[in-house]
Structures are given as C-alpha cells and as structure tokens.
Coordinates of C-alpha atoms in Angstrom, one line a residue:
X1 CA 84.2 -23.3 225.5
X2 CA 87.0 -23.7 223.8
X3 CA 87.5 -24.5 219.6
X4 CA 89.0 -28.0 220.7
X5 CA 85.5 -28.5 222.5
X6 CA 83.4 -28.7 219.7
X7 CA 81.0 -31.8 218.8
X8 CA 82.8 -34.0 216.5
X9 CA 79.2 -34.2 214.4
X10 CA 79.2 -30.2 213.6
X11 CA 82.4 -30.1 211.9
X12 CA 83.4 -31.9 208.6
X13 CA 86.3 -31.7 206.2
X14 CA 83.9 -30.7 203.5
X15 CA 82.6 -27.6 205.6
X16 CA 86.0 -25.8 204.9
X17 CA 86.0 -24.1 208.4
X18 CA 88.9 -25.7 209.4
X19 CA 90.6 -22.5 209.7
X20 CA 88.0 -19.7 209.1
X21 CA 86.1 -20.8 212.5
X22 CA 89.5 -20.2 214.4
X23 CA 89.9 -16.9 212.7
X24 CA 86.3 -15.6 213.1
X25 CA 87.3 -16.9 216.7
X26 CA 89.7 -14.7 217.6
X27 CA 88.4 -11.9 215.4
X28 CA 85.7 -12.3 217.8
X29 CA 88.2 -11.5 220.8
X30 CA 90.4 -9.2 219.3
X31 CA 87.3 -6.3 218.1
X32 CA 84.7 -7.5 221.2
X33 CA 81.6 -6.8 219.1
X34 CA 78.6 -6.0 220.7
X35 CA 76.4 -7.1 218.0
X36 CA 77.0 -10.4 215.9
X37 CA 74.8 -11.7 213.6
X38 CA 75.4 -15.0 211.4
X39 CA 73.9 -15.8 208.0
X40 CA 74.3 -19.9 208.0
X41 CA 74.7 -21.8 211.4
X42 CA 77.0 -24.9 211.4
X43 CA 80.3 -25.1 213.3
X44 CA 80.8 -21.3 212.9
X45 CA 78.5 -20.9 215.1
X46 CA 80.0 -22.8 217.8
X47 CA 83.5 -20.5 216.6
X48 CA 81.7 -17.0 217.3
X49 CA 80.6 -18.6 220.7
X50 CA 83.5 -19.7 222.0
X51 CA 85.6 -16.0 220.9
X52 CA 82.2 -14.2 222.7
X53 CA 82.8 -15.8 225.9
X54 CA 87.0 -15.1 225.5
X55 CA 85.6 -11.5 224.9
X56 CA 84.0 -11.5 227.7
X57 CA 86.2 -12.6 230.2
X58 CA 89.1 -10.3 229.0
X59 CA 86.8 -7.6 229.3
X60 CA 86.2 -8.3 232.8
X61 CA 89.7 -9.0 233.9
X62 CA 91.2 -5.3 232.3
X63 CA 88.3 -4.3 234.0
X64 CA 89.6 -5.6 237.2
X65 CA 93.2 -4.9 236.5
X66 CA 91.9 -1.0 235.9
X67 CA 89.9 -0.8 239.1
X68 CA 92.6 -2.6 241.5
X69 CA 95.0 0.8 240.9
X70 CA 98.1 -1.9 241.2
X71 CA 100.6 -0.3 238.5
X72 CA 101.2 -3.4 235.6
X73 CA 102.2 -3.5 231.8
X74 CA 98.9 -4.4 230.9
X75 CA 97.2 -1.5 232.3
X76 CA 99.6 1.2 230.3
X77 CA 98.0 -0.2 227.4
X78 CA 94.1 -0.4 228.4
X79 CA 91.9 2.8 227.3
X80 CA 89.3 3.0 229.8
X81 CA 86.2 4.2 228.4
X82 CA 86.4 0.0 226.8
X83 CA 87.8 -1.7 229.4
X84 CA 85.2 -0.6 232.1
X85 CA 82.0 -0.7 231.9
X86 CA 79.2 -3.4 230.8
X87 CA 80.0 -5.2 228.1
X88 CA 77.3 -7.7 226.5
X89 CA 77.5 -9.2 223.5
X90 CA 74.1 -10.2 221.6
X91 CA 74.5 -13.0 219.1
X92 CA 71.9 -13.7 216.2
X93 CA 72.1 -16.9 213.6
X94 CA 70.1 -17.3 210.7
X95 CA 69.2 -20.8 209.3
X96 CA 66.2 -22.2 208.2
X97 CA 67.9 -25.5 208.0
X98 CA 66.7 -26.5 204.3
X99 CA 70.2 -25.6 203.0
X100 CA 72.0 -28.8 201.5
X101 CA 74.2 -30.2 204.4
X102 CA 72.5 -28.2 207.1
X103 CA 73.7 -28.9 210.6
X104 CA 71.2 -26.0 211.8
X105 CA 69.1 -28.7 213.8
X106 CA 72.9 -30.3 215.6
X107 CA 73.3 -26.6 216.2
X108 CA 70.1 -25.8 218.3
X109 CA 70.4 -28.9 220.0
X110 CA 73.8 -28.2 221.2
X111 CA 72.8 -24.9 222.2
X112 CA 70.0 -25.8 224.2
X113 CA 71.8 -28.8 225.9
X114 CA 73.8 -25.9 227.6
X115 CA 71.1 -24.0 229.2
X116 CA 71.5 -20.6 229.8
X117 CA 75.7 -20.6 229.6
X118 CA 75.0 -19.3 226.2
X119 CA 72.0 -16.6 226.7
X120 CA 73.7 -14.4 224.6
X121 CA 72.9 -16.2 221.5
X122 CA 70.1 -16.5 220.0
X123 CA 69.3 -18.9 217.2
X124 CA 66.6 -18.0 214.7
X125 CA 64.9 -20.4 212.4
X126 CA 64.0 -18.6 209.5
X127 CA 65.0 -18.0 206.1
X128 CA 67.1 -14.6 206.6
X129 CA 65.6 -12.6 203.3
X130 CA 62.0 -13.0 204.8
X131 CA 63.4 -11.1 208.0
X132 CA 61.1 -7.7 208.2
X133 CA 63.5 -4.5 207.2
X134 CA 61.9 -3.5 210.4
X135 CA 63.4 -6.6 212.5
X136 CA 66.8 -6.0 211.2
X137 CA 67.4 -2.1 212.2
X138 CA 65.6 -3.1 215.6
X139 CA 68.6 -5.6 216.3
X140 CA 71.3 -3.7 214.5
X141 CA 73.4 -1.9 213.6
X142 CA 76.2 -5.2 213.5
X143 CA 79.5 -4.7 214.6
X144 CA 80.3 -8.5 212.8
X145 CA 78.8 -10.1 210.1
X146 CA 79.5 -13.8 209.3
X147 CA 78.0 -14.9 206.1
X148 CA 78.3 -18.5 204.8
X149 CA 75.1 -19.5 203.2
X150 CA 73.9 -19.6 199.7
X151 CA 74.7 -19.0 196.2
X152 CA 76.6 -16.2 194.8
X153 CA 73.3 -14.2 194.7
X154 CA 72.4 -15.0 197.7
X155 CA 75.7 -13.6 199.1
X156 CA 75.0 -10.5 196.4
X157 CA 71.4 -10.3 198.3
X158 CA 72.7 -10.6 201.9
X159 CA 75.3 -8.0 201.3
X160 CA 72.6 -5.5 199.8
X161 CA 70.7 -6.4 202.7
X162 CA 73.5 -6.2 206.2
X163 CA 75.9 -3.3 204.5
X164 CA 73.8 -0.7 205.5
X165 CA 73.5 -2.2 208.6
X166 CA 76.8 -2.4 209.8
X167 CA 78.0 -0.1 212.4
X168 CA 80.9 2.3 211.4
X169 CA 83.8 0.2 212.7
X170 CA 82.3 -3.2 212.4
X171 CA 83.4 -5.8 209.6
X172 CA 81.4 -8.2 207.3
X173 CA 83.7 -11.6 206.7
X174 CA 82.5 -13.7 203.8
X175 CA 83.2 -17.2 203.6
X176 CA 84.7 -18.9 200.6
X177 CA 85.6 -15.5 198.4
X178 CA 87.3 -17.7 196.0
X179 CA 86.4 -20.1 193.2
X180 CA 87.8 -22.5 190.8
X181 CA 88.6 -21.6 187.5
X182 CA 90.8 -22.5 184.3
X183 CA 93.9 -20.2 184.0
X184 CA 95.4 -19.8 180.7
X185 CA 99.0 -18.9 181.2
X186 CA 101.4 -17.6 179.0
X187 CA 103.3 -21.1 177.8
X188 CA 99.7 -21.5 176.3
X189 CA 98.9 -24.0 179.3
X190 CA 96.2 -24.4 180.9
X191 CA 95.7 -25.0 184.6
X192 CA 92.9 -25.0 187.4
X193 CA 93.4 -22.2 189.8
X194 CA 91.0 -20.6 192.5
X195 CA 90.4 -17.2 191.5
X196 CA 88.3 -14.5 193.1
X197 CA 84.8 -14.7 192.6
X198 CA 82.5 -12.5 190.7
X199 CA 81.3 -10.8 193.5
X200 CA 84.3 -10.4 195.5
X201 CA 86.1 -9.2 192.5
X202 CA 83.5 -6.1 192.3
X203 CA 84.3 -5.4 196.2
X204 CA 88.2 -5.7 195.6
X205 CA 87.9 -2.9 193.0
X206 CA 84.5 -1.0 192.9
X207 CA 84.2 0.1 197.2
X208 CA 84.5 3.7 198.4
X209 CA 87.0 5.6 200.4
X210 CA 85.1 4.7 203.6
X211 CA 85.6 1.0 203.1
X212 CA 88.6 -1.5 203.6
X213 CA 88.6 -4.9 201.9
X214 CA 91.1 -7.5 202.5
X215 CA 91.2 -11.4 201.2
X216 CA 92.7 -14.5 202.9
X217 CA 92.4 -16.9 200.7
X218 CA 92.9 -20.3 201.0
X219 CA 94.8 -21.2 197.4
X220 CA 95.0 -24.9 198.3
X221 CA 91.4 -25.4 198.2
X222 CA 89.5 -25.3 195.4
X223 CA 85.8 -24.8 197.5
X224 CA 85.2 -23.6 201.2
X225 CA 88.4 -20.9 200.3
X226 CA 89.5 -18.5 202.6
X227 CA 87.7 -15.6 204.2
X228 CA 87.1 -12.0 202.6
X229 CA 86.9 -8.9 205.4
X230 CA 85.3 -6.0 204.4
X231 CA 85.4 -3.1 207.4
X232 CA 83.5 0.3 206.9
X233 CA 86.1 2.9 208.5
X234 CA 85.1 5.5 211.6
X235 CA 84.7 9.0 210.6
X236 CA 88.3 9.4 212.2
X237 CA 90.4 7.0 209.7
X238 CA 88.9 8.7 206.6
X239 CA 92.0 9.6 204.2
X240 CA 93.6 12.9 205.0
X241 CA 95.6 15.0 202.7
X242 CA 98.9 14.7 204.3
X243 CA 102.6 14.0 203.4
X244 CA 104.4 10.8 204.8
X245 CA 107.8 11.5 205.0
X246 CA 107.0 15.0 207.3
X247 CA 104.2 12.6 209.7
X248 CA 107.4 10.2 209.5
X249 CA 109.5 13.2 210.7
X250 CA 107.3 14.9 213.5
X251 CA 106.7 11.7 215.0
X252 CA 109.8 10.0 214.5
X253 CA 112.7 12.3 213.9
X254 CA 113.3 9.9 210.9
X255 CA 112.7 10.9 207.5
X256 CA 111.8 8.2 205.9
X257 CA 110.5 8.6 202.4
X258 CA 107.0 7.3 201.3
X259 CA 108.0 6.8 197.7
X260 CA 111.0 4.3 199.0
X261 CA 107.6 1.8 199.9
X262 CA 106.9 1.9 196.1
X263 CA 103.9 4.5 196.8
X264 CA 103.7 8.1 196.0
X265 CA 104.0 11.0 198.2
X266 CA 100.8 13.0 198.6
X267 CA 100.4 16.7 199.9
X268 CA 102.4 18.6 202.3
X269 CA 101.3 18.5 205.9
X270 CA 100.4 22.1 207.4
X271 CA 102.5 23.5 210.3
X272 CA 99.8 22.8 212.7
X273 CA 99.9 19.5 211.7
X274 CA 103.0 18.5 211.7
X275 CA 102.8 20.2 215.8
X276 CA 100.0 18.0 216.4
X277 CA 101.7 14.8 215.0
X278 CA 104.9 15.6 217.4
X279 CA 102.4 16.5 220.4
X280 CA 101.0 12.9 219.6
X281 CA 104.1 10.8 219.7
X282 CA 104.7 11.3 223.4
X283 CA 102.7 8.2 225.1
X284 CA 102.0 10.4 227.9
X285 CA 100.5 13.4 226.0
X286 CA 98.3 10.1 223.9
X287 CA 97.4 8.7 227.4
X288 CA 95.8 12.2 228.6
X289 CA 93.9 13.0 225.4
X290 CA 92.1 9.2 225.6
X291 CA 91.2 9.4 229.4
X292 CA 89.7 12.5 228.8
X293 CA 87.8 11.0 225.6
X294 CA 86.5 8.3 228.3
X295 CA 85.1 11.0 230.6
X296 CA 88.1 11.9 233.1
X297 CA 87.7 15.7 233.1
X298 CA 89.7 16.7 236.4
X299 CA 93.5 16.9 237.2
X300 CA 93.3 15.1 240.0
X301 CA 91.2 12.3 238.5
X302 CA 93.4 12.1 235.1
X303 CA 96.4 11.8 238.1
X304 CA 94.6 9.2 239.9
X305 CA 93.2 7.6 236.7
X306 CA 96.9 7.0 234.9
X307 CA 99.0 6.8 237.8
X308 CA 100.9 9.4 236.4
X309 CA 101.8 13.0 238.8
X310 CA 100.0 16.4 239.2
X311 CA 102.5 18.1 238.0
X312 CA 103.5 15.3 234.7
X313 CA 99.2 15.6 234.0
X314 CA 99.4 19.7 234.0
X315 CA 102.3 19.6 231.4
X316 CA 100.4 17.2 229.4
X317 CA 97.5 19.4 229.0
X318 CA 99.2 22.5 228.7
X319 CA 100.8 21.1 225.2
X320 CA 96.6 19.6 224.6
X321 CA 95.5 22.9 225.3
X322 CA 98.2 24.9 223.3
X323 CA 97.2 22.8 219.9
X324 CA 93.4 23.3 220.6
X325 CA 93.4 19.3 221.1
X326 CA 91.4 20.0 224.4
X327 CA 88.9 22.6 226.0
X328 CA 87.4 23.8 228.8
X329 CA 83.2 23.4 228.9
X330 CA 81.6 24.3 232.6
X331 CA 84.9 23.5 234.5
X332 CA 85.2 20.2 232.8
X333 CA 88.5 19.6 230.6
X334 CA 86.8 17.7 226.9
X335 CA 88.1 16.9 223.8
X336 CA 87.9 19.4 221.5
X337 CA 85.8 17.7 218.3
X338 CA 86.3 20.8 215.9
X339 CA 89.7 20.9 216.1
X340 CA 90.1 17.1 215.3
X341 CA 88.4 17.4 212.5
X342 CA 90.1 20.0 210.9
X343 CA 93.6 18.1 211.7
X344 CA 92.1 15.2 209.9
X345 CA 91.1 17.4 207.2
X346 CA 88.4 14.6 205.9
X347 CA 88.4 14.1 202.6
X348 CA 85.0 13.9 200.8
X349 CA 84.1 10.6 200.1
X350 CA 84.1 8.8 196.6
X351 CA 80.4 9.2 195.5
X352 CA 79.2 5.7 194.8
X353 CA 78.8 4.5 191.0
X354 CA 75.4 4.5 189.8
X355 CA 74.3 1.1 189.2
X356 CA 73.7 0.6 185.5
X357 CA 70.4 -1.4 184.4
X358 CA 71.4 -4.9 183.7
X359 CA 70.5 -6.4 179.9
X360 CA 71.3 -9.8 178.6
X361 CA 70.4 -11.3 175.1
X362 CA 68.7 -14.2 176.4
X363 CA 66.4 -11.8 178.9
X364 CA 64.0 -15.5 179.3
X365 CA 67.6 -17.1 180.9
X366 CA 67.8 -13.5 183.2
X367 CA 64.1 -13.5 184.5
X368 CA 64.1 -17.3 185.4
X369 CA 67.6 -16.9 187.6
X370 CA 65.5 -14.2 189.9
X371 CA 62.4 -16.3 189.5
X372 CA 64.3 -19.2 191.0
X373 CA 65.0 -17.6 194.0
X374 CA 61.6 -17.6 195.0
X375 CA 60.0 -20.6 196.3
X376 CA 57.3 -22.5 194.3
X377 CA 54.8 -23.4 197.2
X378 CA 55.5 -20.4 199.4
X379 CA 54.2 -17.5 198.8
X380 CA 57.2 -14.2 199.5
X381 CA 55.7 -10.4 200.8
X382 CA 56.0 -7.7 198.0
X383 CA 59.3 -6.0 199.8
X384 CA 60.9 -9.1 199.7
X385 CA 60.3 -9.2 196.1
X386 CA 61.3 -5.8 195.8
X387 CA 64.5 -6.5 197.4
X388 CA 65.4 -9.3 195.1
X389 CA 64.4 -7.4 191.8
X390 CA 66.3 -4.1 193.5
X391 CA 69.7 -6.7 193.7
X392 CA 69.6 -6.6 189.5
X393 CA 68.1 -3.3 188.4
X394 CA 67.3 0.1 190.2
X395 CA 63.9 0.1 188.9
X396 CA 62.5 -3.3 190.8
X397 CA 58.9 -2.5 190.4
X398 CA 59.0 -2.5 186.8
X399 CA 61.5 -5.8 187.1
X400 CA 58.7 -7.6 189.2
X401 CA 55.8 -6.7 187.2
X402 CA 57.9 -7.5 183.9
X403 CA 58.4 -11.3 185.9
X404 CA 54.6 -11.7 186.8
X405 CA 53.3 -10.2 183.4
X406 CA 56.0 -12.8 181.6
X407 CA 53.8 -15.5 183.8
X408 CA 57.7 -16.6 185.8
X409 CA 56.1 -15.7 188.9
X410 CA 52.5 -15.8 190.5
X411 CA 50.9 -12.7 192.3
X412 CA 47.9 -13.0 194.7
X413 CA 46.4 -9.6 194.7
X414 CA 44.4 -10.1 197.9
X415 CA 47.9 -10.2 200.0
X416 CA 50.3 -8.8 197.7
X417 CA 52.3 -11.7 197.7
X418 CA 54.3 -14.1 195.1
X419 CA 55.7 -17.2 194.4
X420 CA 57.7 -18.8 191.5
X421 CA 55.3 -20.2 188.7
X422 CA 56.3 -24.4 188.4
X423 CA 55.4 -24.0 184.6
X424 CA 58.2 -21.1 183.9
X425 CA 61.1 -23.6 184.2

C-alpha cells in the first residue's frame, strides 16, 4: 500500500494529517520499529501501515543483497546484525470509536476487507486508559508511539502512561503540539499565533539528559499543527565530557572550533580518546568493530563477511585490539563493553524534578476537571483512578478519596470501582 492508496472517506482536510501521516510514514521506514502502538486510529493508521510494509520489504532486500556476496554500494553501508535476520513488526491501535469525528469503525472495516495482507496490525476497540498495566508491559516495550486522541490531559495521561514504556531508542510523536493563541508584540499589537502548548512547552524545557525533543510545527495552521518527536537516547549517545575542536581534529585533521557554531567548548578529551576517535574515522577499522558487534568472531569470516582481505581484516584488528576496542573470550574475537564505556565516559543523568503538589484557589473548578474524565454511567477500576489522580499530585490516594468524600465521584465498595457523580457538575 501506498499513501496515494488510501480511501478517500478516512482522510479529511479537518483531520490535519495531510502531512504528519506522510512523515509518521517514512519515520516508519527510516527506524523499522518492531513495536508500534497508536493512541487514535483514523488515516494514521493507514500511514503507519503503509511505512510497515516499506519496512519490510527493504529489510528483505538488504537482506538479500547481504547474502548474494555480489560487491554493491549499498552493501558498504548495511550493518548486518539489522539487515539479516527476521524482522516483524507488531502493530497495535487504540480507539474506542466514541471520540468526536471517529473514523475507528472506516478503519476496521478497511482492515478487514484486506484479509490477512495486514496480520501485523492489530486494531483494538477499547478506550486505551482502561488497558490493564499488565497488558501494556506484555506488548511493549514500543519502539513508536503515535498519539493523536484526546484533550490536553489526555495527552498528559497517555504520556504518563507509554513513556515508561518505550524502548531505549524508540520515539513518541505527538500530534498537533501547537495551539492558537493571542501574541502581544512589541508595537503594542496584537495578533493570533500558534504557540506551543502547555504540555509541550514542559517537554521542550523540563526533560532529562536521556531524552531528545524536537517540534515540527506546522505555523500555518492554527489546529491539527505539526508533530512533536520525543526519542529516549541508548545508553551509548548519553553526553560525554569531551572537547569538540580535538574530536574535530582526530577524526578530521581539521580544527574546527566548537565556539565558531555559537556553542561553548566543554572539557578536554583524554589521549586515549582522542586515539580512539582517529582509530574510528577509518571506515574500514568502523566496518570491523560493527561486524564483530553482529556476531562475526573469526578472520576468515570478518574477510568473507566484508569482502575485504585477510591481511586488510588482521590490520584492522590489530589497531581494535591495541585501543582495547576488542577482546579475545574462548577463541572468539568480541567487543570489548568495558572499554566503551569508559571512552564514553557517561555522564550521570539529570535526576528528575520532583513533582510539586498542585493547588488552585478555586480547588471545586480542580476536582471537577479530573472528575470529568471519568465516565458517568461506567463504572472505572481503582488503578485506573489512581492513574488519573497520580497525573495531578504524587499523593493519588488521598486525591481520590478527597474526590469521592467531596461527593464528585461515586465509589462501589463491593468492586472498588468509580464513576463520575451527574450531580457534581
């Protein structure tokens, strides 16, 4: 399938996916997640889709490039430990189709019009914060999250709720970080601008060193705006203490100076670093160290493997071995773990910000916002209720008592279950 294939009836102006699906699309392709979960289904879904089953047919192809042993550009640049192998994506989408303008019923139609072509999604009709915890770290961890559903503390709540769960690597893409507001500018003037949200103004600012964020914003829009990554780092890319200009130098020969970019230069690199940076440049010595992080522990297999000669393989490793880059366990050349992390010289990570116990002067305003979250005539589990309260104050079981003492929601006692009280509105 293909984005131009996609039923006219799944995709409206007013959905704003005009170019988010396209991007999700090839994000899709270009990171070839193993595990993809959706919080809204609509013409995104059909997006994810279509870049699963380009995933999966690249896959296979540098998979058949690497196994025909014909020399071409395209295998110089394939690490195989991905490129073989099985590679199956799983796809899950949430909607309980009761969302204004759902298209979750088109969705599952379409789907299930196309028998088993798409057996690697499944669709799930439920409301996504009634999931069991349980359920969740089953199917996870995620490697991409799509969330476009809700209200603002909805997306607060499913953020609280799939962060944990994504897998180092993997990236969580919100829909429409943006929002319209009134700009006062300095003539005094006024004008409507879409701003970052709330929310997404907290993520911009408040995350950790372990965490990249990064906004495309749609600034002709005033709704449906754009599309906000956030990507939790591997262990490897943590931030190192390390000076640009001598990394610029070992690798380069070119010292270019990190302050000219209008940043400032951290700490020196050690000598050992700076040997390992150098060691690093040469595409053959890079080539060695991966196929030997995909398994390849012989000479003559590393030979075979990369195409490359006895003799250039042995001088590879020699320089590998020299830096401590690679060992020797049982006869079997491996990459040497410890020494990697010293080179990297991790940082520790920025210790989270407690979260500080929200007050408001009209408290009655405050309880009825989390009380309307909860349905009226169905009754929510006591962690689900937890997880709500938990979303505005660290101390959720006194927040949920305070709402069913205050009479804004209803408690059953014999199931531990609650709903939203019609009289607290």
């Amino acid at each position: 399938m293909t984005l131009d294939d996609r039923p006219a009836e799944l995709f409206a102006d007013g959905m704003g996916t005009e170019n988010s699906g396209p991007l999700v699309a090839a994000l899709i392709t270009m990171i070839r997640p193993r595990r993809i979960i959706e919080i809204g289904s609509g013409d995104s879904t059909l997006a994810i889709a279509a870049g699963v089953e380009r995933a999966v047919a690249e896959h296979a192809r540098d998979g058949a490039v690497l196994d025909s042993g014909t020399p071409s550009q395209r295998r110089t640049v394939l690490a195989p430990g991905h490129a073989r192998g099985e590679y199956r994506p799983r796809f899950w989408s949430f909607d309980d189709g009761t969302g204004e303008g759902s298209t979750q019923q088109l969705v599952e139609r379409y789907f299930r019009g196309h028998g088993e072509r798409f057996d690697f999604v499944e669709l799930v009709n439920a409301n996504f914060f009634d999931v069991p915890a349980a359920v969740l770290d089953e199917t996870g961890p995620f490697d991409f999250a799509w969330v476009d559903a809700g209200s603002l503390i909805d997306d607060a709540r499913f953020l609280h709720i799939l962060w944990p769960r994504i897998a180092a690597g993997g990236i969580l893409a919100l829909h429409d970080p943006y929002w319209p507001s009134m700009v006062e500018h300095a003539d005094d003037t006024q004008s409507l601008e879409s701003v970052p949200s709330p929310l997404w103004q907290a993520i911009m600012h408040s995350h950790p060193d372990d965490v990249e964020v990064f906004t495309l914003p749609e600034l002709h829009k005033y709704r449906q705006t754009g599309v906000g990554l956030i990507r939790k780092r591997l262990p490897l890319e943590a931030p190192r203490e390390s000076e640009f200009t001598a990394e610029m130098v070992a690798m380069t020969g070119a010292p270019v100076r990190f302050a000219s970019l209008g940043f400032h230069d951290p700490d020196r690199l050690t000598d050992t670093a700076v040997d390992t940076l150098r060691t690093m440049a040469d595409p053959a010595n890079r080539a060695v160290l991966f196929a030997v992080g995909s398994g390849v522990d012989s000479v003559a297999e590393l030979a075979r493997t990369l195409r490359m000669s006895a003799r250039d393989v042995t001088g590879c490793l020699t320089r590998l071995f020299a830096l401590g880059l690679l060992a020797k366990r049982d006869e079997r050349i491996v990459v040497d773990d410890e020494h990697w992390t010293r080179f990297l010289r991790l940082t520790k990570k920025t210790p989270r910000a407690p979260r500080p116990k929200f007050f408001t002067a009209d408290r009655p305003a405050f309880l009825r916002v989390i009380a309307d979250q909860l349905s009226s005539d169905r009754w929510a589990p006591e962690p689900h209720v937890n997880e709500l309260c938990s979303v505005f104050d660290d101390d959720f079981a006194t927040l949920r008592r305070e709402l069913v003492d205050k009479q804004y929601l209803e408690r059953d006692d014999a199931t531990a279950t609650y709903r939203r009280r019609t009289d607290s509105q």
